[in-house]
Coordinates of N, CA and C in Angstrom, one line a residue:
M1 N -24.4 -22.3 193.6 CA -23.3 -21.1 193.5 C -23.8 -20.1 193.5
S2 N -23.1 -19.2 194.2 CA -23.6 -17.9 194.8 C -22.7 -16.7 193.8
E3 N -23.6 -15.7 193.6 CA -22.7 -14.6 193.1 C -21.6 -14.2 193.2
H4 N -20.8 -13.8 192.5 CA -20.0 -12.6 193.0 C -20.1 -11.6 193.7
P5 N -19.9 -11.0 194.7 CA -20.3 -10.1 195.9 C -20.3 -9.1 195.2
R6 N -19.6 -8.3 194.0 CA -19.6 -7.4 193.6 C -20.9 -7.1 192.6
A7 N -21.1 -8.0 192.2 CA -22.4 -8.1 191.0 C -23.6 -7.8 191.7
T8 N -23.9 -7.8 193.2 CA -25.3 -7.6 193.4 C -24.8 -6.3 194.1
L9 N -24.0 -5.4 194.3 CA -23.7 -3.7 194.8 C -24.3 -3.0 193.7
Q10 N -25.0 -2.0 193.9 CA -25.2 -1.0 193.0 C -24.4 0.3 193.5
D11 N -24.9 1.2 192.4 CA -24.3 2.5 192.6 C -25.2 3.1 193.5
P12 N -24.5 3.9 194.5 CA -25.4 4.7 195.7 C -25.9 5.8 194.9
R13 N -25.1 6.4 193.8 CA -25.7 7.4 192.9 C -26.7 7.2 192.3
Q14 N -27.4 6.1 191.8 CA -28.4 5.6 191.1 C -29.5 5.8 191.8
D15 N -29.5 5.7 193.0 CA -31.0 6.1 193.9 C -31.3 7.2 194.0
R16 N -30.8 8.3 193.5 CA -30.8 9.9 194.2 C -31.5 10.2 192.7
Q17 N -31.1 9.2 191.6 CA -31.6 9.7 190.4 C -32.9 9.1 189.4
P18 N -33.7 10.0 189.3 CA -34.7 9.0 188.7 C -34.5 8.4 187.4
A19 N -35.1 7.0 187.3 CA -34.9 6.3 186.1 C -34.6 7.1 184.5
A20 N -35.4 8.2 184.3 CA -35.9 8.6 183.4 C -34.2 9.2 183.0
V21 N -34.0 9.9 184.2 CA -32.7 10.8 183.8 C -31.4 10.0 183.8
R22 N -31.5 8.7 185.1 CA -30.2 7.8 184.4 C -30.2 7.2 182.5
R23 N -31.4 6.8 181.9 CA -31.3 6.6 180.5 C -31.2 7.7 179.9
R24 N -31.5 9.0 180.0 CA -31.3 9.9 178.9 C -29.7 10.2 178.9
W25 N -29.1 10.5 180.1 CA -27.6 11.0 180.4 C -26.9 10.0 179.6
A26 N -27.3 8.4 179.4 CA -26.3 7.1 179.7 C -26.5 7.0 178.0
S27 N -27.4 7.7 177.3 CA -28.0 7.1 176.0 C -26.6 7.8 174.8
G28 N -26.3 7.0 174.2 CA -25.3 7.0 173.2 C -24.9 8.1 172.6
W29 N -26.3 8.8 172.1 CA -26.6 10.1 171.5 C -26.5 11.4 171.8
V30 N -26.5 11.2 173.2 CA -26.2 12.5 174.2 C -24.6 12.5 174.3
V31 N -24.0 11.5 174.1 CA -22.3 11.2 174.4 C -22.0 12.0 173.5
L32 N -22.6 11.5 171.8 CA -22.2 11.6 170.5 C -22.2 13.1 170.7
V33 N -23.4 13.6 170.3 CA -23.8 15.0 170.6 C -22.9 15.9 171.4
T34 N -22.6 15.7 172.5 CA -21.9 16.2 173.6 C -20.2 16.5 172.8
V35 N -19.9 15.1 172.6 CA -18.5 15.5 172.3 C -18.2 15.9 170.9
L36 N -19.2 16.1 169.9 CA -19.2 16.6 168.7 C -19.2 18.3 169.2
L37 N -20.3 18.7 170.3 CA -20.3 20.1 170.1 C -19.1 20.6 171.1
L38 N -18.7 20.0 172.0 CA -17.3 20.3 172.5 C -16.2 20.7 171.7
G39 N -16.0 19.5 170.8 CA -15.1 19.4 169.8 C -15.0 20.4 168.5
M40 N -16.3 20.6 168.1 CA -16.3 22.3 167.6 C -16.1 23.6 168.7
I41 N -16.5 23.5 169.5 CA -16.6 24.8 170.4 C -15.0 24.9 170.7
G42 N -14.2 23.8 170.8 CA -12.7 24.1 171.2 C -11.8 24.4 170.0
A43 N -12.1 23.8 168.9 CA -11.5 24.1 167.7 C -12.0 25.4 167.1
V44 N -13.0 26.2 167.8 CA -13.4 27.8 167.1 C -12.6 28.4 168.1
A45 N -12.8 27.9 169.7 CA -12.1 28.9 170.4 C -10.9 28.6 170.3
Y46 N -10.0 27.7 170.0 CA -8.6 27.7 169.6 C -8.0 28.4 168.4
A47 N -8.9 28.6 167.6 CA -8.3 29.2 166.3 C -8.3 30.8 166.8
R48 N -8.9 31.3 167.5 CA -9.0 32.9 168.2 C -9.5 33.7 166.9
V49 N -8.0 34.4 166.1 CA -8.5 35.6 165.1 C -9.2 34.4 164.2
A50 N -8.8 33.1 163.7 CA -9.6 32.5 162.4 C -10.6 31.9 162.9
A51 N -11.1 32.7 163.5 CA -12.3 31.4 164.2 C -13.4 31.4 163.2
A52 N -13.5 32.3 162.6 CA -14.5 32.7 161.6 C -14.4 31.3 160.4
E53 N -13.0 31.3 159.9 CA -12.8 30.3 158.9 C -12.8 29.1 159.4
V54 N -12.6 28.9 160.4 CA -12.8 27.3 161.2 C -14.2 26.9 161.6
A55 N -15.2 28.2 161.9 CA -16.4 28.0 161.9 C -17.0 27.4 160.6
F56 N -16.6 27.7 159.3 CA -17.1 27.7 158.5 C -16.5 26.6 157.7
R57 N -15.5 26.2 157.9 CA -15.2 24.7 157.3 C -15.6 23.8 158.1
L58 N -15.9 23.8 159.3 CA -16.7 22.6 160.2 C -17.9 23.0 159.6
I59 N -18.7 23.8 159.4 CA -20.4 23.5 158.6 C -20.0 23.1 157.4
T60 N -19.4 23.5 157.0 CA -19.3 23.2 154.9 C -18.7 21.8 155.3
E61 N -17.5 21.4 155.5 CA -16.9 20.1 155.3 C -17.5 19.0 156.4
G62 N -17.9 19.6 157.4 CA -18.4 18.9 158.6 C -19.1 17.8 158.5
G63 N -20.3 18.0 157.5 CA -21.3 17.3 157.0 C -20.6 15.9 155.9
L64 N -19.6 16.7 155.0 CA -19.2 15.5 154.1 C -18.2 14.6 155.1
V65 N -17.6 14.7 156.2 CA -16.8 14.0 156.9 C -17.8 13.0 157.9
I66 N -19.2 13.7 158.2 CA -20.0 12.6 159.0 C -21.0 11.7 158.1
A67 N -20.6 12.4 156.6 CA -21.4 11.2 155.6 C -20.7 9.9 155.5
W68 N -19.0 10.3 155.6 CA -17.8 9.2 155.2 C -18.1 8.3 156.5
L69 N -17.9 9.2 157.6 CA -18.2 8.1 158.8 C -19.4 7.1 158.9
A70 N -20.5 8.0 158.4 CA -21.8 7.1 158.7 C -21.8 5.8 157.2
A71 N -21.4 6.2 156.2 CA -20.8 5.2 155.1 C -19.8 4.0 155.8
A72 N -19.1 4.5 156.4 CA -18.2 3.3 157.1 C -18.7 2.7 157.8
A73 N -19.9 3.2 158.8 CA -20.2 2.3 159.6 C -21.1 1.7 158.7
G74 N -21.5 2.3 158.0 CA -22.4 0.7 157.0 C -21.8 -0.7 156.5
W75 N -20.7 0.0 156.0 CA -19.5 -0.7 155.1 C -18.9 -2.1 156.4
G76 N -18.5 -1.5 157.8 CA -18.4 -2.0 158.6 C -19.4 -2.7 159.9
A77 N -20.6 -2.7 159.4 CA -21.5 -3.1 160.5 C -21.8 -4.7 160.1
W78 N -21.6 -5.0 158.9 CA -21.9 -6.3 158.6 C -20.9 -7.2 159.1
Q79 N -19.6 -6.7 159.2 CA -18.4 -7.8 159.1 C -18.0 -7.4 160.9
T80 N -18.8 -6.4 161.5 CA -18.7 -6.3 163.0 C -19.8 -7.5 163.4
D81 N -20.5 -7.7 162.9 CA -21.6 -8.4 162.8 C -21.7 -9.9 163.0
W82 N -20.6 -10.0 161.9 CA -20.3 -11.3 161.4 C -18.9 -11.8 162.7
L83 N -17.8 -10.7 162.6 CA -16.9 -11.4 163.8 C -17.0 -11.1 164.9
L84 N -18.1 -10.4 165.5 CA -18.3 -10.4 166.9 C -19.8 -10.9 167.5
G85 N -20.3 -10.9 166.3 CA -21.6 -11.3 167.2 C -22.5 -10.3 167.2
R86 N -23.8 -10.1 167.0 CA -25.0 -9.0 167.8 C -25.9 -9.7 168.8
R87 N -25.2 -9.6 170.1 CA -26.2 -9.9 171.1 C -27.0 -8.8 171.5
S88 N -28.3 -8.9 172.3 CA -28.9 -7.6 172.8 C -28.3 -7.5 174.6
D89 N -27.7 -8.4 174.8 CA -27.2 -7.9 176.4 C -26.2 -7.3 176.7
R90 N -25.9 -6.7 175.8 CA -24.3 -5.8 175.6 C -24.6 -4.6 176.9
G91 N -25.4 -4.3 176.4 CA -25.5 -2.9 177.2 C -25.0 -1.8 176.4
V92 N -25.2 0.0 177.1 CA -24.7 0.8 176.3 C -23.5 0.6 176.0
A93 N -22.6 0.6 176.7 CA -21.2 0.6 176.5 C -20.8 -0.3 175.4
G94 N -21.0 -1.7 175.7 CA -21.2 -2.6 174.3 C -21.4 -2.3 173.4
H95 N -22.5 -1.6 173.1 CA -22.9 -1.0 171.7 C -22.0 -0.1 171.3
A96 N -21.8 1.0 171.9 CA -20.5 1.8 171.8 C -19.7 1.4 171.1
L97 N -18.8 0.4 171.6 CA -17.8 -0.1 171.0 C -18.2 -1.2 170.1
L98 N -19.2 -2.2 169.7 CA -19.6 -2.4 168.6 C -19.7 -1.3 167.5
G99 N -20.1 -0.1 167.8 CA -20.2 0.7 166.9 C -19.1 1.4 166.4
T100 N -18.0 1.6 167.4 CA -17.0 2.3 167.2 C -16.1 1.1 166.2
T101 N -16.2 -0.3 166.6 CA -15.5 -1.2 165.9 C -16.0 -1.1 164.4
A102 N -17.5 -1.4 164.3 CA -18.0 -1.0 162.7 C -17.6 0.1 162.0
V103 N -17.4 1.6 163.1 CA -16.6 2.7 161.8 C -15.2 2.5 161.3
A104 N -14.5 1.4 162.2 CA -13.1 1.2 162.6 C -12.9 0.5 161.2
L105 N -13.8 -0.8 161.0 CA -13.6 -1.8 160.2 C -14.1 -1.2 158.8
G106 N -15.1 0.1 158.6 CA -15.8 0.5 157.5 C -14.6 1.2 157.1
L107 N -13.8 1.9 157.6 CA -12.8 3.1 157.2 C -11.5 2.1 156.5
G108 N -11.4 0.8 157.1 CA -10.4 -0.2 156.6 C -11.0 -0.5 155.1
V109 N -12.3 -1.1 155.2 CA -12.9 -1.2 154.2 C -12.9 -0.4 152.7
L110 N -13.7 0.9 153.1 CA -13.5 2.2 152.2 C -11.9 2.4 151.8
G111 N -10.6 2.4 152.6 CA -9.6 2.7 152.0 C -9.3 1.4 150.9
L112 N -9.6 0.3 151.7 CA -9.1 -0.8 150.6 C -10.1 -0.3 149.1
L113 N -11.0 -0.1 149.4 CA -11.8 -0.3 147.9 C -11.4 1.1 147.0
A114 N -11.1 2.5 147.8 CA -10.7 3.8 147.4 C -9.1 3.0 146.5
L115 N -8.4 2.7 147.0 CA -7.2 1.8 146.5 C -7.3 1.2 145.3
G116 N -8.1 0.2 145.6 CA -8.3 -0.6 144.1 C -9.0 0.1 143.5
L117 N -10.0 0.8 143.4 CA -10.6 1.6 142.5 C -9.5 2.7 141.9
G118 N -8.7 3.0 142.6 CA -7.4 4.1 142.4 C -6.3 3.5 141.7
L119 N -5.9 2.4 141.8 CA -5.1 1.5 140.9 C -5.6 1.1 139.6
A120 N -6.9 0.8 139.5 CA -7.4 0.5 138.1 C -8.1 1.9 137.4
G121 N -7.7 2.9 137.7 CA -8.1 3.9 137.3 C -9.4 4.1 137.3
L122 N -10.3 3.4 138.3 CA -11.5 4.1 138.2 C -12.4 4.8 139.3
L123 N -11.4 5.6 140.2 CA -11.5 6.5 141.2 C -11.9 7.7 140.6
N124 N -13.1 8.1 140.3 CA -13.5 9.5 140.0 C -14.5 9.9 141.1
Q125 N -15.2 10.9 141.0 CA -16.4 11.8 141.8 C -17.4 10.6 141.9
A126 N -18.0 10.1 140.4 CA -19.0 9.3 140.4 C -18.7 7.9 141.9
S127 N -17.4 7.5 141.5 CA -17.3 6.1 142.0 C -17.3 6.3 144.0
A128 N -16.8 7.6 144.3 CA -16.7 8.3 145.1 C -17.8 8.1 146.2
V129 N -18.8 8.8 145.1 CA -20.8 8.9 145.7 C -21.1 7.5 145.5
A130 N -20.4 6.9 144.7 CA -21.1 5.4 144.8 C -20.9 4.8 146.4
L131 N -19.5 4.4 146.7 CA -18.8 4.1 147.9 C -19.7 4.5 148.7
L132 N -20.3 6.1 149.2 CA -21.0 6.5 150.5 C -22.5 5.8 149.8
V133 N -23.0 5.8 148.9 CA -24.3 5.8 149.2 C -24.3 4.1 149.1
C134 N -23.5 3.3 148.8 CA -23.6 1.7 149.0 C -23.3 1.7 150.5
G135 N -22.6 2.5 151.2 CA -21.9 2.3 152.6 C -23.3 2.4 153.8
G136 N -23.9 3.7 152.8 CA -25.5 4.3 153.5 C -26.4 3.2 153.7
G137 N -26.6 2.4 152.6 CA -27.5 1.5 151.9 C -27.1 0.2 153.0
L138 N -25.9 -0.2 153.1 CA -25.6 -1.3 153.8 C -26.0 -1.0 155.2
G139 N -25.9 0.1 155.5 CA -26.0 0.4 156.8 C -27.3 0.3 157.4
V140 N -28.1 1.0 156.4 CA -29.7 1.3 156.9 C -30.5 -0.3 156.5
T141 N -29.8 -1.3 155.7 CA -30.5 -2.4 155.4 C -30.1 -3.4 157.0
W142 N -28.8 -3.3 157.2 CA -28.3 -3.9 159.0 C -28.9 -3.2 159.8
A143 N -29.2 -2.0 160.0 CA -30.4 -1.7 161.2 C -31.5 -1.9 161.1
Y144 N -31.9 -2.4 159.7 CA -33.3 -2.8 159.7 C -33.1 -4.0 160.3
R145 N -32.8 -5.2 159.8 CA -32.4 -6.4 160.3 C -32.0 -6.1 161.4
A146 N -31.4 -5.5 161.9 CA -31.0 -5.8 163.6 C -32.1 -5.4 164.6
R147 N -32.9 -4.2 163.8 CA -34.1 -3.9 164.7 C -35.6 -4.8 164.9
H148 N -35.6 -5.6 163.5 CA -36.5 -6.8 163.6 C -35.7 -8.1 164.3
R149 N -34.6 -8.4 164.3 CA -34.1 -9.4 165.0 C -34.4 -8.9 166.5
W150 N -34.6 -7.6 167.1 CA -34.6 -7.4 168.4 C -36.1 -6.9 168.7
G151 N -37.0 -7.4 167.6 CA -38.5 -7.0 167.8 C -39.0 -5.7 167.7
G152 N -38.3 -4.6 167.5 CA -38.5 -3.3 167.3 C -38.1 -2.4 168.8
R153 N -37.2 -3.1 169.7 CA -36.6 -2.8 171.0 C -34.9 -2.2 170.7
T154 N -34.4 -1.3 171.0 CA -33.4 -1.0 171.5 C -32.8 -0.8 172.9
A155 N -31.6 -1.0 172.6 CA -31.1 -1.5 174.2 C -31.1 0.1 174.5
T156 N -31.0 0.1 176.2 CA -31.2 1.8 176.8 C -30.0 1.4 178.0
A157 N -30.1 2.5 179.0 CA -29.1 2.3 180.4 C -29.7 1.3 181.0
A158 N -30.9 1.4 181.0 CA -32.0 0.9 181.6 C -31.6 -0.9 182.0
G159 N -31.2 -1.4 180.6 CA -30.7 -2.7 180.3 C -31.1 -2.6 178.9
P160 N -30.9 -4.2 178.5 CA -31.0 -4.6 177.0 C -32.4 -4.8 176.5
P161 N -32.7 -4.8 175.4 CA -34.0 -5.3 174.9 C -34.6 -6.3 175.9
G162 N -35.9 -5.7 175.6 CA -36.6 -7.5 176.6 C -36.4 -7.1 177.9
S163 N -35.6 -6.5 178.7 CA -35.6 -6.7 180.0 C -36.8 -5.7 180.9

């Protein structure tokens, strides 16, 4: 059987860029940082007169939002791994989808845990911090296991680990 004709076609723009440049710009971290920075700049620019107040809130409360999202990713990583499986041949877009799914599932888990603790009368500052710490611990454990599963390699735009 022959391959699909489109599977062998290459993007002509890729030939003009060195491989290192393609990998750097296709990295998920570059996209994440760019989106965060553009969002913050847009929020401050939109606020005009209250730009100082918005910048202050972004600096002080933005870290808390990032901590909650990181904890949610930790809570959701295990469910995502169980539901969708963790294959190393997904590429950058597949890993971004898995990460987004993990955060979404983790936010659901955190919401249900907070609801349960609140209904039981046990939701307070200490239990909220415990939810964050447990989520972070789950995320670190999951990342450690995933890294060992891949033999210390990570996916890049050039291809999956081991390619």
